[in-house]
Amino acid sequence: MAEQDGSGDIGPVPNRTKGRTMAGNDLGSLLGSLLGGSGGQSGGAGGILGSLIGALAGGQGGGSTGAGGGSNPLGGLLEMLTRSGLTDQTQSWVGTGENQPVSGAQIAEALPDGTLQKVAQDAGVTPQEAADQIAQSLPQAVDRLTPTGSMPSGSLEDIIREQRL
């Protein structure tokens, strides 16, 4: 029964990985839509943010960045950035005032090296290019996900869908 190799049935067996990838792609699409067409690469920016959040939610497990959990890893990401000295920036993105910029170097320093490597590999860019893209799109994404100046509750997917209305 396991000899049906000709049709390719045995090749795409890793369904567990496929489920994660599909969730990351869905998240990337949602984030891309949320970011709008403000540079022609909103899909790319959404994809890289989706990959980042997917890597932090699934790949990091329950390490020292536990706040934010699996359903809303955005809180965990912001906590990680805050712990890396980017408190003023992250607060400005969540708050209702002007968003403070962040550099790719600051993002690269704040993220676990393996996470940035994975995100870069998924996006087909160098780790520095991935960090630069995250630095450009993350402030806007967080700002749009927190229009009231506070972190909404619920899953990240639900929060994104609500903001698209």
JSON list of N, CA, C and O in Angstrom, two decimals, residues 11-39:
[
{"chain": "A", "resi": 11, "resn": "GLY", "atom": "N", "xyz": [5.62, 12.23, -1.36]},
{"chain": "A", "resi": 11, "resn": "GLY", "atom": "CA", "xyz": [6.43, 13.45, -1.34]},
{"chain": "A", "resi": 11, "resn": "GLY", "atom": "C", "xyz": [5.91, 14.53, -0.41]},
{"chain": "A", "resi": 11, "resn": "GLY", "atom": "O", "xyz": [6.61, 14.96, 0.48]},
{"chain": "A", "resi": 12, "resn": "PRO", "atom": "N", "xyz": [4.68, 14.98, -0.58]},
{"chain": "A", "resi": 12, "resn": "PRO", "atom": "CA", "xyz": [4.20, 16.09, 0.25]},
{"chain": "A", "resi": 12, "resn": "PRO", "atom": "C", "xyz": [3.63, 15.64, 1.59]},
{"chain": "A", "resi": 12, "resn": "PRO", "atom": "O", "xyz": [2.59, 16.11, 2.02]},
{"chain": "A", "resi": 13, "resn": "VAL", "atom": "N", "xyz": [4.30, 14.74, 2.29]},
{"chain": "A", "resi": 13, "resn": "VAL", "atom": "CA", "xyz": [3.82, 14.23, 3.56]},
{"chain": "A", "resi": 13, "resn": "VAL", "atom": "C", "xyz": [3.87, 15.27, 4.69]},
{"chain": "A", "resi": 13, "resn": "VAL", "atom": "O", "xyz": [3.00, 15.31, 5.52]},
{"chain": "A", "resi": 14, "resn": "PRO", "atom": "N", "xyz": [4.88, 16.17, 4.72]},
{"chain": "A", "resi": 14, "resn": "PRO", "atom": "CA", "xyz": [4.99, 17.06, 5.89]},
{"chain": "A", "resi": 14, "resn": "PRO", "atom": "C", "xyz": [3.82, 18.04, 5.99]},
{"chain": "A", "resi": 14, "resn": "PRO", "atom": "O", "xyz": [3.97, 19.21, 5.72]},
{"chain": "A", "resi": 15, "resn": "ASN", "atom": "N", "xyz": [2.66, 17.56, 6.36]},
{"chain": "A", "resi": 15, "resn": "ASN", "atom": "CA", "xyz": [1.50, 18.41, 6.51]},
{"chain": "A", "resi": 15, "resn": "ASN", "atom": "C", "xyz": [1.61, 19.37, 7.69]},
{"chain": "A", "resi": 15, "resn": "ASN", "atom": "O", "xyz": [1.05, 20.43, 7.68]},
{"chain": "A", "resi": 16, "resn": "ARG", "atom": "N", "xyz": [2.33, 18.96, 8.72]},
{"chain": "A", "resi": 16, "resn": "ARG", "atom": "CA", "xyz": [2.49, 19.84, 9.89]},
{"chain": "A", "resi": 16, "resn": "ARG", "atom": "C", "xyz": [3.21, 21.11, 9.49]},
{"chain": "A", "resi": 16, "resn": "ARG", "atom": "O", "xyz": [2.79, 22.20, 9.84]},
{"chain": "A", "resi": 17, "resn": "THR", "atom": "N", "xyz": [4.28, 20.98, 8.76]},
{"chain": "A", "resi": 17, "resn": "THR", "atom": "CA", "xyz": [5.01, 22.16, 8.30]},
{"chain": "A", "resi": 17, "resn": "THR", "atom": "C", "xyz": [4.15, 22.97, 7.35]},
{"chain": "A", "resi": 17, "resn": "THR", "atom": "O", "xyz": [4.13, 24.19, 7.41]},
{"chain": "A", "resi": 18, "resn": "LYS", "atom": "N", "xyz": [3.41, 22.26, 6.48]},
{"chain": "A", "resi": 18, "resn": "LYS", "atom": "CA", "xyz": [2.56, 22.96, 5.53]},
{"chain": "A", "resi": 18, "resn": "LYS", "atom": "C", "xyz": [1.52, 23.81, 6.25]},
{"chain": "A", "resi": 18, "resn": "LYS", "atom": "O", "xyz": [1.24, 24.92, 5.86]},
{"chain": "A", "resi": 19, "resn": "GLY", "atom": "N", "xyz": [0.95, 23.30, 7.34]},
{"chain": "A", "resi": 19, "resn": "GLY", "atom": "CA", "xyz": [-0.03, 24.06, 8.10]},
{"chain": "A", "resi": 19, "resn": "GLY", "atom": "C", "xyz": [0.57, 25.35, 8.65]},
{"chain": "A", "resi": 19, "resn": "GLY", "atom": "O", "xyz": [-0.05, 26.39, 8.59]},
{"chain": "A", "resi": 20, "resn": "ARG", "atom": "N", "xyz": [1.78, 25.27, 9.16]},
{"chain": "A", "resi": 20, "resn": "ARG", "atom": "CA", "xyz": [2.45, 26.47, 9.67]},
{"chain": "A", "resi": 20, "resn": "ARG", "atom": "C", "xyz": [2.72, 27.46, 8.55]},
{"chain": "A", "resi": 20, "resn": "ARG", "atom": "O", "xyz": [2.51, 28.65, 8.71]},
{"chain": "A", "resi": 21, "resn": "THR", "atom": "N", "xyz": [3.19, 26.95, 7.43]},
{"chain": "A", "resi": 21, "resn": "THR", "atom": "CA", "xyz": [3.50, 27.83, 6.31]},
{"chain": "A", "resi": 21, "resn": "THR", "atom": "C", "xyz": [2.24, 28.52, 5.81]},
{"chain": "A", "resi": 21, "resn": "THR", "atom": "O", "xyz": [2.26, 29.71, 5.56]},
{"chain": "A", "resi": 22, "resn": "MET", "atom": "N", "xyz": [1.16, 27.75, 5.70]},
{"chain": "A", "resi": 22, "resn": "MET", "atom": "CA", "xyz": [-0.08, 28.35, 5.25]},
{"chain": "A", "resi": 22, "resn": "MET", "atom": "C", "xyz": [-0.54, 29.42, 6.22]},
{"chain": "A", "resi": 22, "resn": "MET", "atom": "O", "xyz": [-0.99, 30.48, 5.81]},
{"chain": "A", "resi": 23, "resn": "ALA", "atom": "N", "xyz": [-0.42, 29.17, 7.52]},
{"chain": "A", "resi": 23, "resn": "ALA", "atom": "CA", "xyz": [-0.80, 30.17, 8.50]},
{"chain": "A", "resi": 23, "resn": "ALA", "atom": "C", "xyz": [0.07, 31.41, 8.34]},
{"chain": "A", "resi": 23, "resn": "ALA", "atom": "O", "xyz": [-0.41, 32.54, 8.40]},
{"chain": "A", "resi": 24, "resn": "GLY", "atom": "N", "xyz": [1.38, 31.22, 8.12]},
{"chain": "A", "resi": 24, "resn": "GLY", "atom": "CA", "xyz": [2.27, 32.36, 7.90]},
{"chain": "A", "resi": 24, "resn": "GLY", "atom": "C", "xyz": [1.92, 33.12, 6.64]},
{"chain": "A", "resi": 24, "resn": "GLY", "atom": "O", "xyz": [1.94, 34.34, 6.62]},
{"chain": "A", "resi": 25, "resn": "ASN", "atom": "N", "xyz": [1.56, 32.39, 5.58]},
{"chain": "A", "resi": 25, "resn": "ASN", "atom": "CA", "xyz": [1.15, 33.05, 4.34]},
{"chain": "A", "resi": 25, "resn": "ASN", "atom": "C", "xyz": [-0.14, 33.81, 4.53]},
{"chain": "A", "resi": 25, "resn": "ASN", "atom": "O", "xyz": [-0.30, 34.92, 4.02]},
{"chain": "A", "resi": 26, "resn": "ASP", "atom": "N", "xyz": [-1.10, 33.22, 5.26]},
{"chain": "A", "resi": 26, "resn": "ASP", "atom": "CA", "xyz": [-2.35, 33.91, 5.54]},
{"chain": "A", "resi": 26, "resn": "ASP", "atom": "C", "xyz": [-2.07, 35.18, 6.34]},
{"chain": "A", "resi": 26, "resn": "ASP", "atom": "O", "xyz": [-2.61, 36.24, 6.04]},
{"chain": "A", "resi": 27, "resn": "LEU", "atom": "N", "xyz": [-1.23, 35.07, 7.35]},
{"chain": "A", "resi": 27, "resn": "LEU", "atom": "CA", "xyz": [-0.88, 36.21, 8.17]},
{"chain": "A", "resi": 27, "resn": "LEU", "atom": "C", "xyz": [-0.17, 37.27, 7.33]},
{"chain": "A", "resi": 27, "resn": "LEU", "atom": "O", "xyz": [-0.45, 38.46, 7.45]},
{"chain": "A", "resi": 28, "resn": "GLY", "atom": "N", "xyz": [0.73, 36.83, 6.46]},
{"chain": "A", "resi": 28, "resn": "GLY", "atom": "CA", "xyz": [1.42, 37.76, 5.58]},
{"chain": "A", "resi": 28, "resn": "GLY", "atom": "C", "xyz": [0.45, 38.49, 4.66]},
{"chain": "A", "resi": 28, "resn": "GLY", "atom": "O", "xyz": [0.58, 39.69, 4.44]},
{"chain": "A", "resi": 29, "resn": "SER", "atom": "N", "xyz": [-0.53, 37.76, 4.12]},
{"chain": "A", "resi": 29, "resn": "SER", "atom": "CA", "xyz": [-1.54, 38.39, 3.26]},
{"chain": "A", "resi": 29, "resn": "SER", "atom": "C", "xyz": [-2.36, 39.41, 4.03]},
{"chain": "A", "resi": 29, "resn": "SER", "atom": "O", "xyz": [-2.63, 40.51, 3.55]},
{"chain": "A", "resi": 30, "resn": "LEU", "atom": "N", "xyz": [-2.76, 39.02, 5.26]},
{"chain": "A", "resi": 30, "resn": "LEU", "atom": "CA", "xyz": [-3.52, 39.95, 6.08]},
{"chain": "A", "resi": 30, "resn": "LEU", "atom": "C", "xyz": [-2.71, 41.20, 6.41]},
{"chain": "A", "resi": 30, "resn": "LEU", "atom": "O", "xyz": [-3.22, 42.31, 6.33]},
{"chain": "A", "resi": 31, "resn": "LEU", "atom": "N", "xyz": [-1.45, 41.00, 6.79]},
{"chain": "A", "resi": 31, "resn": "LEU", "atom": "CA", "xyz": [-0.60, 42.15, 7.11]},
{"chain": "A", "resi": 31, "resn": "LEU", "atom": "C", "xyz": [-0.35, 43.00, 5.87]},
{"chain": "A", "resi": 31, "resn": "LEU", "atom": "O", "xyz": [-0.32, 44.22, 5.95]},
{"chain": "A", "resi": 32, "resn": "GLY", "atom": "N", "xyz": [-0.17, 42.35, 4.72]},
{"chain": "A", "resi": 32, "resn": "GLY", "atom": "CA", "xyz": [0.01, 43.10, 3.48]},
{"chain": "A", "resi": 32, "resn": "GLY", "atom": "C", "xyz": [-1.20, 43.96, 3.17]},
{"chain": "A", "resi": 32, "resn": "GLY", "atom": "O", "xyz": [-1.07, 45.12, 2.78]},
{"chain": "A", "resi": 33, "resn": "SER", "atom": "N", "xyz": [-2.39, 43.41, 3.36]},
{"chain": "A", "resi": 33, "resn": "SER", "atom": "CA", "xyz": [-3.62, 44.17, 3.14]},
{"chain": "A", "resi": 33, "resn": "SER", "atom": "C", "xyz": [-3.72, 45.33, 4.13]},
{"chain": "A", "resi": 33, "resn": "SER", "atom": "O", "xyz": [-4.12, 46.43, 3.78]},
{"chain": "A", "resi": 34, "resn": "LEU", "atom": "N", "xyz": [-3.35, 45.05, 5.37]},
{"chain": "A", "resi": 34, "resn": "LEU", "atom": "CA", "xyz": [-3.41, 46.06, 6.41]},
{"chain": "A", "resi": 34, "resn": "LEU", "atom": "C", "xyz": [-2.47, 47.23, 6.08]},
{"chain": "A", "resi": 34, "resn": "LEU", "atom": "O", "xyz": [-2.81, 48.39, 6.30]},
{"chain": "A", "resi": 35, "resn": "LEU", "atom": "N", "xyz": [-1.30, 46.91, 5.53]},
{"chain": "A", "resi": 35, "resn": "LEU", "atom": "CA", "xyz": [-0.31, 47.95, 5.23]},
{"chain": "A", "resi": 35, "resn": "LEU", "atom": "C", "xyz": [-0.67, 48.74, 3.99]},
{"chain": "A", "resi": 35, "resn": "LEU", "atom": "O", "xyz": [-0.08, 49.78, 3.72]},
{"chain": "A", "resi": 36, "resn": "GLY", "atom": "N", "xyz": [-1.62, 48.25, 3.20]},
{"chain": "A", "resi": 36, "resn": "GLY", "atom": "CA", "xyz": [-2.03, 48.97, 2.00]},
{"chain": "A", "resi": 36, "resn": "GLY", "atom": "C", "xyz": [-0.93, 49.00, 0.97]},
{"chain": "A", "resi": 36, "resn": "GLY", "atom": "O", "xyz": [0.10, 48.39, 1.11]},
{"chain": "A", "resi": 37, "resn": "GLY", "atom": "N", "xyz": [-1.13, 49.71, -0.08]},
{"chain": "A", "resi": 37, "resn": "GLY", "atom": "CA", "xyz": [-0.17, 49.73, -1.18]},
{"chain": "A", "resi": 37, "resn": "GLY", "atom": "C", "xyz": [0.80, 50.88, -1.08]},
{"chain": "A", "resi": 37, "resn": "GLY", "atom": "O", "xyz": [1.05, 51.55, -2.05]},
{"chain": "A", "resi": 38, "resn": "SER", "atom": "N", "xyz": [1.37, 51.11, 0.09]},
{"chain": "A", "resi": 38, "resn": "SER", "atom": "CA", "xyz": [2.19, 52.31, 0.29]},
{"chain": "A", "resi": 38, "resn": "SER", "atom": "C", "xyz": [3.62, 52.15, -0.18]},
{"chain": "A", "resi": 38, "resn": "SER", "atom": "O", "xyz": [4.50, 52.77, 0.35]},
{"chain": "A", "resi": 39, "resn": "GLY", "atom": "N", "xyz": [3.89, 51.36, -1.16]},
{"chain": "A", "resi": 39, "resn": "GLY", "atom": "CA", "xyz": [5.25, 51.31, -1.66]},
{"chain": "A", "resi": 39, "resn": "GLY", "atom": "C", "xyz": [5.41, 50.25, -2.72]},
{"chain": "A", "resi": 39, "resn": "GLY", "atom": "O", "xyz": [6.51, 49.97, -3.14]}
]
